[in-house]
Short mmCIF file of C-alpha atoms in Angstrom, two decimals:
data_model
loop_
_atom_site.label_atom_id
_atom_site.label_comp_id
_atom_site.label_asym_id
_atom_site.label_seq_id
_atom_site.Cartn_x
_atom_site.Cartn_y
_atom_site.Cartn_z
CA UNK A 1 112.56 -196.18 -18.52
CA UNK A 2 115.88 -198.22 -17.76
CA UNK A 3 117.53 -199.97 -20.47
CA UNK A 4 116.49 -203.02 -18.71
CA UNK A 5 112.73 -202.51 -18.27
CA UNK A 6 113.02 -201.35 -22.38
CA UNK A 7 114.47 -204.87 -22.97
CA UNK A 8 111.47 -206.27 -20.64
CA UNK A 9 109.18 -204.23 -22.46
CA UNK A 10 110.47 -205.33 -26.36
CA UNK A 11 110.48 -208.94 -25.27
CA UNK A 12 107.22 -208.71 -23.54
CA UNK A 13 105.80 -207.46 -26.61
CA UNK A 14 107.75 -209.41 -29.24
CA UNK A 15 106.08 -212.79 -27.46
CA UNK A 16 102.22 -211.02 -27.17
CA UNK A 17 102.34 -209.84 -30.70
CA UNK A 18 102.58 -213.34 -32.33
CA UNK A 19 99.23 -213.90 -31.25
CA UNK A 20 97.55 -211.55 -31.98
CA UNK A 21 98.16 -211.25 -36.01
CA UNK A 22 94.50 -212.62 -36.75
CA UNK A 23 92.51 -211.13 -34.07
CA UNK A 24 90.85 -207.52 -34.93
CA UNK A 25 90.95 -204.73 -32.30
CA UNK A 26 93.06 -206.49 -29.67
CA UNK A 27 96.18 -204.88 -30.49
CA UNK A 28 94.73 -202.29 -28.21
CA UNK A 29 94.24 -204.64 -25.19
CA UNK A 30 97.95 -206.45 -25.59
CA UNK A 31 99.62 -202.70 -24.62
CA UNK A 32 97.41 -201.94 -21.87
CA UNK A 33 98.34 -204.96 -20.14
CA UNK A 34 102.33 -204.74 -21.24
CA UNK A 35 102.89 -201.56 -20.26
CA UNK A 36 100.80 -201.81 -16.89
CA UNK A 37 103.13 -204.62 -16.12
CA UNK A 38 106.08 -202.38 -16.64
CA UNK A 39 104.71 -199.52 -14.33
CA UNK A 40 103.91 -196.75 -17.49
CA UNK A 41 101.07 -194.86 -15.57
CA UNK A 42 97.86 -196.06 -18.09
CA UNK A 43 96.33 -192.85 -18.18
CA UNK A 44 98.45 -191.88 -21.57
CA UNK A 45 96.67 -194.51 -23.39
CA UNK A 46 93.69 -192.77 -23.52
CA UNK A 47 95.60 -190.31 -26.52
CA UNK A 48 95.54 -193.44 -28.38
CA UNK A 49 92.65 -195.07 -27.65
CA UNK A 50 91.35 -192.02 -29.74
CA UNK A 51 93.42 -192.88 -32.66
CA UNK A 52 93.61 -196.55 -32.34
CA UNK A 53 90.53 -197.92 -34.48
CA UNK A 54 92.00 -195.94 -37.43
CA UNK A 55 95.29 -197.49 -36.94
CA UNK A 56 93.99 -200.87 -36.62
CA UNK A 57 91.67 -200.62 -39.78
CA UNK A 58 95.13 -199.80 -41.52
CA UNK A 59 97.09 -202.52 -40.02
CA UNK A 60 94.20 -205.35 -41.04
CA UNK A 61 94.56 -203.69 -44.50
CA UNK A 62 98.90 -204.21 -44.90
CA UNK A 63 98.19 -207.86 -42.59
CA UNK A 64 95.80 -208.90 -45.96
CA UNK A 65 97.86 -207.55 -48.59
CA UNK A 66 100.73 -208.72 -47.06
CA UNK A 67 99.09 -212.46 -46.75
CA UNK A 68 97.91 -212.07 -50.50
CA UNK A 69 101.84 -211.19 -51.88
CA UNK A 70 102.90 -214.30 -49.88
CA UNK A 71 100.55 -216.28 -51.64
CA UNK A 72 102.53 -215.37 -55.14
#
């Protein structure tokens, strides 16, 4: 990639991750599109589609704990 689609790509997914904090399992959806729209053939993203549920289940568990230390 260029330096300039890697900017494109960072801010692309700096503004699609905000949303998605509180939603389980989309994480997965959000890179599919962003890196579609930056021309990364999509057929790589089936090495972590494999891996991706077990990755998620960990990030839900650091989002809560994370959420509960705020709290204090």
């Amino acid at each position: 990639l260029s330096i300039g689609q890697q900017i494109m790509l960072v801010l692309t997914l700096m503004v699609t991750s905000k949303g998605i904090a509180g939603v389980p399992g989309v994480s997965f959806v959000v890179l599919l599109a962003t890196l579609g729209s930056v021309g990364i053939p999509l057929e790589g993203l089936a090495f972590i589609a494999g891996v991706d549920r077990i990755m998620d289940m960990a990030r839900t568990a650091l989002n809560v704990i994370g959420n509960a230390l705020a709290v204090l």
